[in-house]
Every structure is written in C-alpha cells, then in structure tokens.
Amino acid sequence: MQKLGLVLIIVSFFPWLAIAIIIPFLPISVAQKALLIPALLVLAEVIFWLGVLLVGKEVAQRYKRYLSFRYLKILLRKFRRRRSKRY
C-alpha cells in the first residue's frame, strides 16, 4: 500500500505540470481553460491526499521534511559552499 501511496503522491504533480506547460498552448477558448485549470488543481489535491492517507503518518512526515523550506535552504547552503570551494 505504501508504494501505491508514493506513486499517487508523485502522480499528483502531473496536473501541475500540465497547467504550466500544456494548457497555455491548447487550442481551446479562455473560458474552457478557466474551467480546466481549477478542475486539474482539485484533481491533483485529491490524488495527493489519497496518497498521503495510503502511505501513513510516519512516511508522510519523513517526506514532508525533505520538502520543507528549511531543508531546502540547508541544501542550497551546502551546494553554494561546495561550489565556492572549487573556485
């Protein structure tokens, strides 16, 4: 069940990519795009939370740590330090 949950969490990012990359270039009217975007956003959220429910609280908290701004900030600092040591 955890693997299915992780797959659902990963798949939940595809509608976001579709909104950013595909929808602006579709040959449909602006009104249709305006209906499609919120529908995809709701779909992405539903898929994401179903995945979180399937993986469980412990796994969700572990992956939440990797997606937090604090952790990303630390990674960015480490990356900058490594680059500055090269030059």
Tab-separated table of N, CA and C in Angstrom:
chain	number	residue	atom	x	y	z
A	1	MET	N	0.818	-1.202	0.000
A	1	MET	CA	0.000	0.000	0.000
A	1	MET	C	0.856	1.258	0.000
A	2	GLN	N	2.026	1.175	0.652
A	2	GLN	CA	2.868	2.361	0.706
A	2	GLN	C	3.394	2.722	-0.671
A	3	LYS	N	3.726	1.720	-1.474
A	3	LYS	CA	4.222	2.012	-2.820
A	3	LYS	C	3.143	2.682	-3.660
A	4	LEU	N	1.916	2.214	-3.536
A	4	LEU	CA	0.812	2.839	-4.256
A	4	LEU	C	0.621	4.279	-3.800
A	5	GLY	N	0.741	4.511	-2.505
A	5	GLY	CA	0.618	5.860	-1.976
A	5	GLY	C	1.700	6.779	-2.501
A	6	LEU	N	2.937	6.277	-2.552
A	6	LEU	CA	4.030	7.093	-3.092
A	6	LEU	C	3.827	7.384	-4.570
A	7	VAL	N	3.326	6.399	-5.297
A	7	VAL	CA	3.040	6.612	-6.722
A	7	VAL	C	1.958	7.681	-6.883
A	8	LEU	N	0.933	7.628	-6.051
A	8	LEU	CA	-0.127	8.642	-6.124
A	8	LEU	C	0.412	10.037	-5.798
A	9	ILE	N	1.303	10.125	-4.834
A	9	ILE	CA	1.884	11.422	-4.498
A	9	ILE	C	2.687	11.962	-5.678
A	10	ILE	N	3.457	11.115	-6.316
A	10	ILE	CA	4.243	11.541	-7.477
A	10	ILE	C	3.332	11.914	-8.636
A	11	VAL	N	2.304	11.118	-8.871
A	11	VAL	CA	1.369	11.382	-9.973
A	11	VAL	C	0.605	12.682	-9.736
A	12	SER	N	0.441	13.073	-8.486
A	12	SER	CA	-0.308	14.299	-8.198
A	12	SER	C	0.401	15.549	-8.703
A	13	PHE	N	1.672	15.451	-9.044
A	13	PHE	CA	2.386	16.604	-9.584
A	13	PHE	C	2.176	16.773	-11.086
A	14	PHE	N	1.706	15.748	-11.773
A	14	PHE	CA	1.493	15.844	-13.215
A	14	PHE	C	0.439	16.880	-13.616
A	15	PRO	N	-0.682	16.992	-12.906
A	15	PRO	CA	-1.621	18.058	-13.276
A	15	PRO	C	-1.008	19.453	-13.143
A	16	TRP	N	-0.137	19.644	-12.158
A	16	TRP	CA	0.541	20.940	-12.023
A	16	TRP	C	1.429	21.205	-13.237
A	17	LEU	N	2.125	20.177	-13.691
A	17	LEU	CA	2.954	20.340	-14.891
A	17	LEU	C	2.093	20.618	-16.116
A	18	ALA	N	0.963	19.954	-16.189
A	18	ALA	CA	0.057	20.188	-17.319
A	18	ALA	C	-0.449	21.626	-17.324
A	19	ILE	N	-0.732	22.144	-16.145
A	19	ILE	CA	-1.208	23.531	-16.054
A	19	ILE	C	-0.132	24.492	-16.528
A	20	ALA	N	1.100	24.227	-16.164
A	20	ALA	CA	2.182	25.144	-16.501
A	20	ALA	C	2.688	24.987	-17.932
A	21	ILE	N	2.681	23.766	-18.451
A	21	ILE	CA	3.333	23.515	-19.735
A	21	ILE	C	2.354	23.291	-20.882
A	22	ILE	N	1.290	22.556	-20.652
A	22	ILE	CA	0.422	22.121	-21.751
A	22	ILE	C	-0.771	23.040	-21.966
A	23	ILE	N	-1.480	23.374	-20.918
A	23	ILE	CA	-2.740	24.108	-21.056
A	23	ILE	C	-2.598	25.462	-21.750
A	24	PRO	N	-1.543	26.244	-21.481
A	24	PRO	CA	-1.459	27.535	-22.177
A	24	PRO	C	-1.412	27.413	-23.703
A	25	PHE	N	-0.961	26.277	-24.199
A	25	PHE	CA	-0.803	26.113	-25.632
A	25	PHE	C	-1.917	25.304	-26.297
A	26	LEU	N	-2.912	24.896	-25.536
A	26	LEU	CA	-4.026	24.155	-26.121
A	26	LEU	C	-4.910	25.085	-26.948
A	27	PRO	N	-5.397	24.590	-28.063
A	27	PRO	CA	-6.260	25.431	-28.908
A	27	PRO	C	-7.723	25.419	-28.435
A	28	ILE	N	-7.937	25.827	-27.198
A	28	ILE	CA	-9.291	25.911	-26.656
A	28	ILE	C	-9.517	27.339	-26.173
A	29	SER	N	-10.760	27.671	-25.930
A	29	SER	CA	-11.081	29.039	-25.538
A	29	SER	C	-10.586	29.325	-24.114
A	30	VAL	N	-10.525	30.600	-23.798
A	30	VAL	CA	-10.083	31.023	-22.472
A	30	VAL	C	-11.066	30.530	-21.403
A	31	ALA	N	-12.326	30.504	-21.714
A	31	ALA	CA	-13.327	30.021	-20.761
A	31	ALA	C	-13.114	28.540	-20.458
A	32	GLN	N	-12.786	27.763	-21.477
A	32	GLN	CA	-12.525	26.341	-21.254
A	32	GLN	C	-11.254	26.145	-20.432
A	33	LYS	N	-10.249	26.962	-20.697
A	33	LYS	CA	-9.021	26.886	-19.897
A	33	LYS	C	-9.309	27.274	-18.451
A	34	ALA	N	-10.170	28.269	-18.267
A	34	ALA	CA	-10.517	28.716	-16.919
A	34	ALA	C	-11.269	27.636	-16.151
A	35	LEU	N	-11.979	26.776	-16.822
A	35	LEU	CA	-12.648	25.655	-16.163
A	35	LEU	C	-11.703	24.476	-15.943
A	36	LEU	N	-10.795	24.278	-16.871
A	36	LEU	CA	-9.887	23.141	-16.816
A	36	LEU	C	-8.842	23.280	-15.705
A	37	ILE	N	-8.341	24.473	-15.502
A	37	ILE	CA	-7.276	24.679	-14.512
A	37	ILE	C	-7.756	24.366	-13.089
A	38	PRO	N	-8.859	24.928	-12.607
A	38	PRO	CA	-9.295	24.553	-11.247
A	38	PRO	C	-9.642	23.069	-11.119
A	39	ALA	N	-10.182	22.481	-12.182
A	39	ALA	CA	-10.500	21.053	-12.138
A	39	ALA	C	-9.227	20.229	-11.954
A	40	LEU	N	-8.164	20.593	-12.663
A	40	LEU	CA	-6.897	19.884	-12.513
A	40	LEU	C	-6.277	20.105	-11.140
A	41	LEU	N	-6.433	21.311	-10.609
A	41	LEU	CA	-5.911	21.597	-9.270
A	41	LEU	C	-6.613	20.746	-8.209
A	42	VAL	N	-7.917	20.649	-8.312
A	42	VAL	CA	-8.674	19.821	-7.361
A	42	VAL	C	-8.287	18.352	-7.527
A	43	LEU	N	-8.155	17.900	-8.758
A	43	LEU	CA	-7.746	16.526	-9.014
A	43	LEU	C	-6.371	16.240	-8.404
A	44	ALA	N	-5.435	17.162	-8.571
A	44	ALA	CA	-4.090	16.977	-8.017
A	44	ALA	C	-4.133	16.895	-6.493
A	45	GLU	N	-4.915	17.747	-5.866
A	45	GLU	CA	-5.015	17.725	-4.401
A	45	GLU	C	-5.643	16.431	-3.906
A	46	VAL	N	-6.682	15.987	-4.555
A	46	VAL	CA	-7.349	14.740	-4.147
A	46	VAL	C	-6.386	13.566	-4.276
A	47	ILE	N	-5.680	13.488	-5.383
A	47	ILE	CA	-4.724	12.395	-5.587
A	47	ILE	C	-3.616	12.460	-4.541
A	48	PHE	N	-3.124	13.674	-4.259
A	48	PHE	CA	-2.058	13.833	-3.278
A	48	PHE	C	-2.501	13.349	-1.906
A	49	TRP	N	-3.661	13.782	-1.447
A	49	TRP	CA	-4.108	13.412	-0.103
A	49	TRP	C	-4.488	11.946	-0.014
A	50	LEU	N	-4.968	11.349	-1.089
A	50	LEU	CA	-5.185	9.903	-1.082
A	50	LEU	C	-3.860	9.165	-0.922
A	51	GLY	N	-2.839	9.663	-1.606
A	51	GLY	CA	-1.512	9.070	-1.461
A	51	GLY	C	-0.983	9.199	-0.058
A	52	VAL	N	-1.188	10.363	0.558
A	52	VAL	CA	-0.735	10.566	1.935
A	52	VAL	C	-1.474	9.622	2.874
A	53	LEU	N	-2.756	9.441	2.666
A	53	LEU	CA	-3.512	8.508	3.509
A	53	LEU	C	-2.998	7.079	3.371
A	54	LEU	N	-2.609	6.709	2.166
A	54	LEU	CA	-2.137	5.344	1.944
A	54	LEU	C	-0.742	5.101	2.508
A	55	VAL	N	0.133	6.084	2.447
A	55	VAL	CA	1.493	5.851	2.943
A	55	VAL	C	1.562	5.881	4.456
A	56	GLY	N	0.658	6.570	5.084
A	56	GLY	CA	0.647	6.615	6.542
A	56	GLY	C	1.315	7.858	7.085
A	57	LYS	N	1.091	8.078	8.341
A	57	LYS	CA	1.551	9.294	9.007
A	57	LYS	C	3.080	9.364	9.075
A	58	GLU	N	3.732	8.270	9.416
A	58	GLU	CA	5.176	8.283	9.600
A	58	GLU	C	5.909	8.584	8.295
A	59	VAL	N	5.505	7.919	7.240
A	59	VAL	CA	6.158	8.125	5.948
A	59	VAL	C	5.881	9.529	5.428
A	60	ALA	N	4.672	10.013	5.609
A	60	ALA	CA	4.330	11.360	5.160
A	60	ALA	C	5.154	12.404	5.894
A	61	GLN	N	5.377	12.221	7.176
A	61	GLN	CA	6.196	13.172	7.931
A	61	GLN	C	7.651	13.128	7.492
A	62	ARG	N	8.139	11.945	7.162
A	62	ARG	CA	9.521	11.821	6.706
A	62	ARG	C	9.719	12.566	5.382
A	63	TYR	N	8.803	12.395	4.438
A	63	TYR	CA	8.926	13.077	3.157
A	63	TYR	C	8.601	14.558	3.260
A	64	LYS	N	7.773	14.903	4.222
A	64	LYS	CA	7.459	16.316	4.443
A	64	LYS	C	8.722	17.073	4.838
A	65	ARG	N	9.593	16.412	5.592
A	65	ARG	CA	10.846	17.046	5.994
A	65	ARG	C	11.685	17.423	4.777
A	66	TYR	N	11.713	16.566	3.777
A	66	TYR	CA	12.514	16.834	2.584
A	66	TYR	C	11.927	17.952	1.732
A	67	LEU	N	10.648	18.217	1.871
A	67	LEU	CA	10.001	19.251	1.066
A	67	LEU	C	9.850	20.568	1.821
A	68	SER	N	10.364	20.648	3.042
A	68	SER	CA	10.223	21.878	3.810
A	68	SER	C	11.224	22.928	3.321
A	69	PHE	N	10.880	24.189	3.525
A	69	PHE	CA	11.753	25.269	3.093
A	69	PHE	C	13.057	25.268	3.887
A	70	ARG	N	13.001	24.889	5.152
A	70	ARG	CA	14.209	24.857	5.973
A	70	ARG	C	15.217	23.864	5.406
A	71	TYR	N	14.757	22.675	5.044
A	71	TYR	CA	15.646	21.659	4.495
A	71	TYR	C	16.201	22.101	3.144
A	72	LEU	N	15.372	22.692	2.313
A	72	LEU	CA	15.841	23.168	1.014
A	72	LEU	C	16.859	24.290	1.173
A	73	LYS	N	16.675	25.129	2.172
A	73	LYS	CA	17.620	26.206	2.452
A	73	LYS	C	18.980	25.634	2.867
A	74	ILE	N	18.964	24.600	3.690
A	74	ILE	CA	20.201	23.954	4.114
A	74	ILE	C	20.915	23.327	2.921
A	75	LEU	N	20.161	22.662	2.061
A	75	LEU	CA	20.761	22.067	0.866
A	75	LEU	C	21.372	23.122	-0.034
A	76	LEU	N	20.712	24.256	-0.180
A	76	LEU	CA	21.232	25.330	-1.007
A	76	LEU	C	22.539	25.873	-0.430
A	77	ARG	N	22.597	26.027	0.870
A	77	ARG	CA	23.840	26.489	1.512
A	77	ARG	C	24.980	25.508	1.274
A	78	LYS	N	24.707	24.219	1.435
A	78	LYS	CA	25.738	23.207	1.203
A	78	LYS	C	26.218	23.242	-0.246
A	79	PHE	N	25.288	23.399	-1.160
A	79	PHE	CA	25.634	23.457	-2.574
A	79	PHE	C	26.517	24.667	-2.864
A	80	ARG	N	26.176	25.816	-2.301
A	80	ARG	CA	26.965	27.025	-2.509
A	80	ARG	C	28.369	26.880	-1.918
A	81	ARG	N	28.463	26.269	-0.751
A	81	ARG	CA	29.782	26.072	-0.134
A	81	ARG	C	30.654	25.170	-0.988
A	82	ARG	N	30.070	24.110	-1.521
A	82	ARG	CA	30.826	23.207	-2.384
A	82	ARG	C	31.307	23.907	-3.638
A	83	ARG	N	30.447	24.725	-4.218
A	83	ARG	CA	30.825	25.449	-5.435
A	83	ARG	C	31.904	26.474	-5.152
A	84	SER	N	31.820	27.161	-4.016
A	84	SER	CA	32.801	28.192	-3.704
A	84	SER	C	34.171	27.580	-3.394
A	85	LYS	N	34.220	26.345	-2.897
A	85	LYS	CA	35.483	25.688	-2.632
A	85	LYS	C	36.196	25.293	-3.919
A	86	ARG	N	35.431	25.050	-4.962
A	86	ARG	CA	36.021	24.691	-6.259
A	86	ARG	C	36.823	25.841	-6.852
A	87	TYR	N	36.316	27.038	-6.721
A	87	TYR	CA	36.934	28.180	-7.396
A	87	TYR	C	37.880	28.836	-6.530
